[in-house]
Amino acid sequence: NAGVMQNPRHLVRRRGQEARLRCSPMKGHSHVYWYRQLPEEGLKFMVYLQKENIIDESGMPKERFSAEFPKEGPSILRIQQVVRGDSAAYFCASSGAANYGYTFGSGTRLTVV
Amino acid sequence: KQEVTQIPAALSVPEGENLVLNCSFTDSAIYNLQWFRQDPGKGLTSLLLIQSSQREQTSGRLNASLDKSSGRSTLYIAASQPGDSATYLCAVRPETSGSRLTFGEGTQLTVNP
């Protein structure tokens, strides 16, 4: 079991470009969570998805950010028209049944130049 | 709103010491609590998961306790080693199944040889 796979590991974008971050959950896990870690700050929840459904997006900025978890393929976190303040580490986690813990991926480190 | 606090924020100890990291949370209606380790520039590694009905969990030199009613958890590290140097994060999952984790800010541990 390869665990939670995130790619790319590092992503550099110029201001105004789009960033696409991918996350493949652990095999058998149907719950996906995205978190953001700004420099020198803690992990903040962004969005929780199950297959084809957004369950809780209360932590996600209203503009420029979107997430999906299609029936087939990885979960995608999309940031449009990136700004310098979007530079952060973005972590994806997955879980199975409710009494299971979370498993995190290694993260994608986004740098906006 | 759930708030998680970790004390101390940073800790530096000589190799071989036993140490305790503290985590407190404001809402005792939790499903489980998870301790993670994060190395600089890396993702999160799950250390221990304690269900709300449990009092403690052990893995090797690590022991985590949970007092749900008082909103506290401790992570005990025995015979610390330089390789234990990392940031330790505590996270709680609310009773609502599948909901997001709320993280503390972490304790940055340095074990000196």
PDB file of C-alpha atoms in Angstrom:
ATOM      1  CA  ASN A   1       0.000   0.000   0.000  1.00  0.00           C
ATOM      2  CA  ALA A   2       1.709   3.153  -1.210  1.00  0.00           C
ATOM      3  CA  GLY A   3      -0.049   5.418   1.271  1.00  0.00           C
ATOM      4  CA  VAL A   4      -1.388   8.841   0.369  1.00  0.00           C
ATOM      5  CA  MET A   5       0.324  10.107  -2.770  1.00  0.00           C
ATOM      6  CA  GLN A   6       0.599  13.790  -3.517  1.00  0.00           C
ATOM      7  CA  ASN A   7       2.113  15.375  -6.564  1.00  0.00           C
ATOM      8  CA  PRO A   8       3.937  17.384  -7.422  1.00  0.00           C
ATOM      9  CA  ARG A   9       6.167  17.626  -4.344  1.00  0.00           C
ATOM     10  CA  HIS A  10       7.219  21.137  -5.295  1.00  0.00           C
ATOM     11  CA  LEU A  11       5.414  23.579  -7.549  1.00  0.00           C
ATOM     12  CA  VAL A  12       6.521  27.036  -8.626  1.00  0.00           C
ATOM     13  CA  ARG A  13       4.024  29.375 -10.216  1.00  0.00           C
ATOM     14  CA  ARG A  14       4.138  32.999 -11.291  1.00  0.00           C
ATOM     15  CA  ARG A  15       1.512  35.345  -9.949  1.00  0.00           C
ATOM     16  CA  GLY A  16      -1.705  34.986 -11.931  1.00  0.00           C
ATOM     17  CA  GLN A  17      -1.108  31.395 -13.031  1.00  0.00           C
ATOM     18  CA  GLU A  18      -3.111  28.372 -11.987  1.00  0.00           C
ATOM     19  CA  ALA A  19      -1.886  25.702  -9.582  1.00  0.00           C
ATOM     20  CA  ARG A  20      -3.226  22.147  -9.614  1.00  0.00           C
ATOM     21  CA  LEU A  21      -2.396  19.869  -6.719  1.00  0.00           C
ATOM     22  CA  ARG A  22      -3.196  16.169  -6.847  1.00  0.00           C
ATOM     23  CA  CYS A  23      -3.890  13.652  -4.124  1.00  0.00           C
ATOM     24  CA  SER A  24      -4.502   9.929  -4.389  1.00  0.00           C
ATOM     25  CA  PRO A  25      -5.852   8.542  -1.109  1.00  0.00           C
ATOM     26  CA  MET A  26      -4.842   5.253   0.406  1.00  0.00           C
ATOM     27  CA  LYS A  27      -6.480   2.246  -1.174  1.00  0.00           C
ATOM     28  CA  GLY A  28      -9.888   1.704   0.364  1.00  0.00           C
ATOM     29  CA  HIS A  29     -10.147   5.229   1.794  1.00  0.00           C
ATOM     30  CA  SER A  30     -13.097   7.255   0.604  1.00  0.00           C
ATOM     31  CA  HIS A  31     -12.614  10.395   2.711  1.00  0.00           C
ATOM     32  CA  VAL A  32     -10.143  13.052   1.583  1.00  0.00           C
ATOM     33  CA  TYR A  33      -9.123  16.182   3.462  1.00  0.00           C
ATOM     34  CA  TRP A  34      -6.974  19.114   2.371  1.00  0.00           C
ATOM     35  CA  TYR A  35      -4.989  21.210   4.825  1.00  0.00           C
ATOM     36  CA  ARG A  36      -2.739  24.214   4.349  1.00  0.00           C
ATOM     37  CA  GLN A  37       0.327  25.060   6.380  1.00  0.00           C
ATOM     38  CA  LEU A  38       1.578  28.593   5.989  1.00  0.00           C
ATOM     39  CA  PRO A  39       5.208  29.327   6.906  1.00  0.00           C
ATOM     40  CA  GLU A  40       5.698  29.242  10.680  1.00  0.00           C
ATOM     41  CA  GLU A  41       2.003  28.462  11.228  1.00  0.00           C
ATOM     42  CA  GLY A  42      -0.067  25.413  12.125  1.00  0.00           C
ATOM     43  CA  LEU A  43      -2.162  23.210   9.882  1.00  0.00           C
ATOM     44  CA  LYS A  44      -5.486  24.703   8.856  1.00  0.00           C
ATOM     45  CA  PHE A  45      -8.388  22.728   7.450  1.00  0.00           C
ATOM     46  CA  MET A  46      -9.533  23.651   3.972  1.00  0.00           C
ATOM     47  CA  VAL A  47     -11.973  21.101   2.580  1.00  0.00           C
ATOM     48  CA  TYR A  48     -13.354  17.610   3.149  1.00  0.00           C
ATOM     49  CA  LEU A  49     -14.541  15.489   0.235  1.00  0.00           C
ATOM     50  CA  GLN A  50     -15.938  12.089  -0.459  1.00  0.00           C
ATOM     51  CA  LYS A  51     -16.225  10.610  -3.921  1.00  0.00           C
ATOM     52  CA  GLU A  52     -17.992  13.169  -6.150  1.00  0.00           C
ATOM     53  CA  ASN A  53     -19.142  15.202  -3.145  1.00  0.00           C
ATOM     54  CA  ILE A  54     -17.859  18.169  -1.179  1.00  0.00           C
ATOM     55  CA  ILE A  55     -18.865  17.564   2.410  1.00  0.00           C
ATOM     56  CA  ASP A  56     -17.324  20.566   4.160  1.00  0.00           C
ATOM     57  CA  GLU A  57     -15.563  23.453   2.447  1.00  0.00           C
ATOM     58  CA  SER A  58     -15.811  25.893   5.310  1.00  0.00           C
ATOM     59  CA  GLY A  59     -12.046  26.347   5.508  1.00  0.00           C
ATOM     60  CA  MET A  60     -11.510  27.161   1.877  1.00  0.00           C
ATOM     61  CA  PRO A  61     -11.275  30.752   0.600  1.00  0.00           C
ATOM     62  CA  LYS A  62     -14.435  31.687  -1.293  1.00  0.00           C
ATOM     63  CA  GLU A  63     -12.596  32.883  -4.363  1.00  0.00           C
ATOM     64  CA  ARG A  64      -9.951  31.287  -6.592  1.00  0.00           C
ATOM     65  CA  PHE A  65      -9.911  27.969  -4.689  1.00  0.00           C
ATOM     66  CA  SER A  66     -11.814  24.839  -5.662  1.00  0.00           C
ATOM     67  CA  ALA A  67     -11.559  21.136  -4.958  1.00  0.00           C
ATOM     68  CA  GLU A  68     -12.943  17.977  -6.443  1.00  0.00           C
ATOM     69  CA  PHE A  69     -12.770  14.242  -5.888  1.00  0.00           C
ATOM     70  CA  PRO A  70     -14.142  12.576  -9.017  1.00  0.00           C
ATOM     71  CA  LYS A  71     -15.454   9.058  -9.253  1.00  0.00           C
ATOM     72  CA  GLU A  72     -12.272   8.041 -11.026  1.00  0.00           C
ATOM     73  CA  GLY A  73      -8.864   9.534 -10.390  1.00  0.00           C
ATOM     74  CA  PRO A  74      -7.236  11.633  -7.714  1.00  0.00           C
ATOM     75  CA  SER A  75      -8.605  14.524  -5.720  1.00  0.00           C
ATOM     76  CA  ILE A  76      -7.596  17.897  -7.152  1.00  0.00           C
ATOM     77  CA  LEU A  77      -7.097  21.166  -5.310  1.00  0.00           C
ATOM     78  CA  ARG A  78      -7.102  24.001  -7.802  1.00  0.00           C
ATOM     79  CA  ILE A  79      -5.946  27.534  -7.142  1.00  0.00           C
ATOM     80  CA  GLN A  80      -6.624  30.061  -9.851  1.00  0.00           C
ATOM     81  CA  GLN A  81      -4.740  33.322 -10.332  1.00  0.00           C
ATOM     82  CA  VAL A  82      -2.261  32.553  -7.590  1.00  0.00           C
ATOM     83  CA  VAL A  83      -0.870  35.318  -5.386  1.00  0.00           C
ATOM     84  CA  ARG A  84       2.241  35.394  -3.178  1.00  0.00           C
ATOM     85  CA  GLY A  85       0.107  34.738  -0.103  1.00  0.00           C
ATOM     86  CA  ASP A  86      -0.844  31.322  -1.511  1.00  0.00           C
ATOM     87  CA  SER A  87       2.732  30.133  -1.005  1.00  0.00           C
ATOM     88  CA  ALA A  88       2.451  27.318   1.535  1.00  0.00           C
ATOM     89  CA  ALA A  89       2.611  23.581   2.021  1.00  0.00           C
ATOM     90  CA  TYR A  90      -0.634  21.868   1.060  1.00  0.00           C
ATOM     91  CA  PHE A  91      -1.274  18.524   2.665  1.00  0.00           C
ATOM     92  CA  CYS A  92      -3.817  15.903   1.761  1.00  0.00           C
ATOM     93  CA  ALA A  93      -5.028  13.247   4.188  1.00  0.00           C
ATOM     94  CA  SER A  94      -7.358  10.307   3.817  1.00  0.00           C
ATOM     95  CA  SER A  95      -9.276   8.116   6.190  1.00  0.00           C
ATOM     96  CA  GLY A  96     -11.429   5.032   5.961  1.00  0.00           C
ATOM     97  CA  ALA A  97     -14.041   4.228   8.549  1.00  0.00           C
ATOM     98  CA  ALA A  98     -14.867   6.817  11.171  1.00  0.00           C
ATOM     99  CA  ASN A  99     -12.769   5.164  13.855  1.00  0.00           C
ATOM    100  CA  TYR A 100      -9.641   5.155  11.724  1.00  0.00           C
ATOM    101  CA  GLY A 101      -7.012   7.796  12.025  1.00  0.00           C
ATOM    102  CA  TYR A 102      -5.856  10.063   9.268  1.00  0.00           C
ATOM    103  CA  THR A 103      -2.969   9.238   6.963  1.00  0.00           C
ATOM    104  CA  PHE A 104      -1.213  12.238   5.466  1.00  0.00           C
ATOM    105  CA  GLY A 105       0.659  12.612   2.232  1.00  0.00           C
ATOM    106  CA  SER A 106       4.069  14.265   2.003  1.00  0.00           C
ATOM    107  CA  GLY A 107       2.560  17.513   0.830  1.00  0.00           C
ATOM    108  CA  THR A 108       2.966  19.871  -2.106  1.00  0.00           C
ATOM    109  CA  ARG A 109       5.038  22.954  -1.478  1.00  0.00           C
ATOM    110  CA  LEU A 110       3.728  25.784  -3.586  1.00  0.00           C
ATOM    111  CA  THR A 111       5.903  28.812  -4.203  1.00  0.00           C
ATOM    112  CA  VAL A 112       4.440  31.799  -5.986  1.00  0.00           C
ATOM    113  CA  VAL A 113       7.020  34.119  -7.531  1.00  0.00           C
TER     114      VAL A 113
ATOM    115  CA  LYS B   1     -15.499  26.028  18.191  1.00  0.00           C
ATOM    116  CA  GLN B   2     -12.832  23.488  19.094  1.00  0.00           C
ATOM    117  CA  GLU B   3      -9.450  24.898  20.105  1.00  0.00           C
ATOM    118  CA  VAL B   4      -6.355  22.803  20.676  1.00  0.00           C
ATOM    119  CA  THR B   5      -3.395  24.085  22.672  1.00  0.00           C
ATOM    120  CA  GLN B   6      -0.002  22.479  23.003  1.00  0.00           C
ATOM    121  CA  ILE B   7       2.470  23.259  25.740  1.00  0.00           C
ATOM    122  CA  PRO B   8       5.355  23.888  25.613  1.00  0.00           C
ATOM    123  CA  ALA B   9       5.800  25.452  22.196  1.00  0.00           C
ATOM    124  CA  ALA B  10       9.442  24.410  22.175  1.00  0.00           C
ATOM    125  CA  LEU B  11      11.529  22.058  24.260  1.00  0.00           C
ATOM    126  CA  SER B  12      15.243  21.292  24.277  1.00  0.00           C
ATOM    127  CA  VAL B  13      16.545  18.352  26.299  1.00  0.00           C
ATOM    128  CA  PRO B  14      19.721  16.287  26.549  1.00  0.00           C
ATOM    129  CA  GLU B  15      19.712  12.810  25.097  1.00  0.00           C
ATOM    130  CA  GLY B  16      18.327  10.122  27.393  1.00  0.00           C
ATOM    131  CA  GLU B  17      15.774  12.247  29.201  1.00  0.00           C
ATOM    132  CA  ASN B  18      12.168  11.200  29.597  1.00  0.00           C
ATOM    133  CA  LEU B  19       9.803  13.969  28.574  1.00  0.00           C
ATOM    134  CA  VAL B  20       6.128  14.879  28.425  1.00  0.00           C
ATOM    135  CA  LEU B  21       4.334  16.924  25.815  1.00  0.00           C
ATOM    136  CA  ASN B  22       0.942  18.355  26.671  1.00  0.00           C
ATOM    137  CA  CYS B  23      -2.185  18.877  24.609  1.00  0.00           C
ATOM    138  CA  SER B  24      -5.479  20.387  25.746  1.00  0.00           C
ATOM    139  CA  PHE B  25      -8.745  20.845  23.883  1.00  0.00           C
ATOM    140  CA  THR B  26     -11.794  22.928  24.708  1.00  0.00           C
ATOM    141  CA  ASP B  27     -14.625  20.675  23.500  1.00  0.00           C
ATOM    142  CA  SER B  28     -14.610  17.219  25.054  1.00  0.00           C
ATOM    143  CA  ALA B  29     -17.031  15.818  22.459  1.00  0.00           C
ATOM    144  CA  ILE B  30     -14.292  14.134  20.480  1.00  0.00           C
ATOM    145  CA  TYR B  31     -14.225  10.878  18.559  1.00  0.00           C
ATOM    146  CA  ASN B  32     -10.502  10.349  18.790  1.00  0.00           C
ATOM    147  CA  LEU B  33      -7.191  12.114  19.258  1.00  0.00           C
ATOM    148  CA  GLN B  34      -4.109  11.591  17.159  1.00  0.00           C
ATOM    149  CA  TRP B  35      -0.468  12.480  17.737  1.00  0.00           C
ATOM    150  CA  PHE B  36       1.710  13.208  14.722  1.00  0.00           C
ATOM    151  CA  ARG B  37       5.331  13.959  14.119  1.00  0.00           C
ATOM    152  CA  GLN B  38       6.517  16.420  11.466  1.00  0.00           C
ATOM    153  CA  ASP B  39      10.147  16.725  10.405  1.00  0.00           C
ATOM    154  CA  PRO B  40      11.275  20.013   8.810  1.00  0.00           C
ATOM    155  CA  GLY B  41      10.035  20.290   5.240  1.00  0.00           C
ATOM    156  CA  LYS B  42       8.287  16.935   5.438  1.00  0.00           C
ATOM    157  CA  GLY B  43       4.790  15.571   5.821  1.00  0.00           C
ATOM    158  CA  LEU B  44       3.083  14.265   8.939  1.00  0.00           C
ATOM    159  CA  THR B  45       3.728  10.821  10.352  1.00  0.00           C
ATOM    160  CA  SER B  46       1.058   9.338  12.585  1.00  0.00           C
ATOM    161  CA  LEU B  47       2.430   8.201  15.929  1.00  0.00           C
ATOM    162  CA  LEU B  48      -0.544   7.178  18.039  1.00  0.00           C
ATOM    163  CA  LEU B  49      -4.318   7.202  17.725  1.00  0.00           C
ATOM    164  CA  ILE B  50      -6.471   7.128  20.855  1.00  0.00           C
ATOM    165  CA  GLN B  51     -10.187   6.504  20.565  1.00  0.00           C
ATOM    166  CA  SER B  52     -12.423   8.451  22.952  1.00  0.00           C
ATOM    167  CA  SER B  53     -13.203   5.277  24.906  1.00  0.00           C
ATOM    168  CA  GLN B  54      -9.518   4.563  25.499  1.00  0.00           C
ATOM    169  CA  ARG B  55      -7.253   5.934  28.197  1.00  0.00           C
ATOM    170  CA  GLU B  56      -3.876   5.359  26.583  1.00  0.00           C
ATOM    171  CA  GLN B  57      -1.929   3.892  23.694  1.00  0.00           C
ATOM    172  CA  THR B  58       1.664   2.744  23.540  1.00  0.00           C
ATOM    173  CA  SER B  59       4.106   2.269  20.710  1.00  0.00           C
ATOM    174  CA  GLY B  60       7.718   1.536  21.562  1.00  0.00           C
ATOM    175  CA  ARG B  61       9.118   4.419  23.598  1.00  0.00           C
ATOM    176  CA  LEU B  62       5.960   6.468  23.112  1.00  0.00           C
ATOM    177  CA  ASN B  63       2.941   6.488  25.368  1.00  0.00           C
ATOM    178  CA  ALA B  64      -0.073   8.730  24.873  1.00  0.00           C
ATOM    179  CA  SER B  65      -2.807   9.210  27.443  1.00  0.00           C
ATOM    180  CA  LEU B  66      -6.239  10.728  27.080  1.00  0.00           C
ATOM    181  CA  ASP B  67      -8.489  12.281  29.725  1.00  0.00           C
ATOM    182  CA  LYS B  68     -11.490  13.191  27.641  1.00  0.00           C
ATOM    183  CA  SER B  69     -13.559  14.731  30.423  1.00  0.00           C
ATOM    184  CA  SER B  70     -10.841  17.211  31.333  1.00  0.00           C
ATOM    185  CA  GLY B  71      -9.846  17.830  27.718  1.00  0.00           C
ATOM    186  CA  ARG B  72      -6.240  16.720  28.031  1.00  0.00           C
ATOM    187  CA  SER B  73      -3.762  14.393  26.423  1.00  0.00           C
ATOM    188  CA  THR B  74      -0.092  13.820  27.083  1.00  0.00           C
ATOM    189  CA  LEU B  75       2.601  12.254  24.936  1.00  0.00           C
ATOM    190  CA  TYR B  76       5.350  10.630  26.950  1.00  0.00           C
ATOM    191  CA  ILE B  77       8.671   9.924  25.248  1.00  0.00           C
ATOM    192  CA  ALA B  78      11.031   7.643  27.138  1.00  0.00           C
ATOM    193  CA  ALA B  79      14.800   7.731  26.816  1.00  0.00           C
ATOM    194  CA  SER B  80      14.802  10.468  24.183  1.00  0.00           C
ATOM    195  CA  GLN B  81      17.220  10.281  21.234  1.00  0.00           C
ATOM    196  CA  PRO B  82      18.503  12.920  18.794  1.00  0.00           C
ATOM    197  CA  GLY B  83      16.391  11.242  16.122  1.00  0.00           C
ATOM    198  CA  ASP B  84      13.290  12.219  18.088  1.00  0.00           C
ATOM    199  CA  SER B  85      13.941  15.872  17.216  1.00  0.00           C
ATOM    200  CA  ALA B  86      10.882  17.085  15.300  1.00  0.00           C
ATOM    201  CA  THR B  87       7.647  18.987  15.760  1.00  0.00           C
ATOM    202  CA  TYR B  88       4.947  17.005  17.535  1.00  0.00           C
ATOM    203  CA  LEU B  89       1.345  17.791  16.679  1.00  0.00           C
ATOM    204  CA  CYS B  90      -1.812  16.861  18.521  1.00  0.00           C
ATOM    205  CA  ALA B  91      -5.115  16.733  16.627  1.00  0.00           C
ATOM    206  CA  VAL B  92      -8.678  15.971  17.712  1.00  0.00           C
ATOM    207  CA  ARG B  93     -11.538  14.638  15.642  1.00  0.00           C
ATOM    208  CA  PRO B  94     -15.052  15.666  16.666  1.00  0.00           C
ATOM    209  CA  GLU B  95     -17.779  13.139  17.407  1.00  0.00           C
ATOM    210  CA  THR B  96     -19.425  13.796  14.062  1.00  0.00           C
ATOM    211  CA  SER B  97     -18.215  10.967  11.912  1.00  0.00           C
ATOM    212  CA  GLY B  98     -15.835  11.911   9.147  1.00  0.00           C
ATOM    213  CA  SER B  99     -15.333  15.503  10.172  1.00  0.00           C
ATOM    214  CA  ARG B 100     -12.106  17.417  10.068  1.00  0.00           C
ATOM    215  CA  LEU B 101      -9.239  17.298  12.518  1.00  0.00           C
ATOM    216  CA  THR B 102      -8.376  20.367  14.546  1.00  0.00           C
ATOM    217  CA  PHE B 103      -4.642  20.716  15.147  1.00  0.00           C
ATOM    218  CA  GLY B 104      -2.615  22.310  17.874  1.00  0.00           C
ATOM    219  CA  GLU B 105       0.293  24.562  16.956  1.00  0.00           C
ATOM    220  CA  GLY B 106       2.772  21.870  17.885  1.00  0.00           C
ATOM    221  CA  THR B 107       5.722  21.387  20.208  1.00  0.00           C
ATOM    222  CA  GLN B 108       9.136  21.724  18.593  1.00  0.00           C
ATOM    223  CA  LEU B 109      11.414  19.201  20.270  1.00  0.00           C
ATOM    224  CA  THR B 110      15.198  19.228  20.101  1.00  0.00           C
ATOM    225  CA  VAL B 111      17.133  16.360  21.656  1.00  0.00           C
ATOM    226  CA  ASN B 112      20.808  17.227  22.041  1.00  0.00           C
ATOM    227  CA  PRO B 113      23.480  14.510  21.815  1.00  0.00           C
TER     228      PRO B 113
END
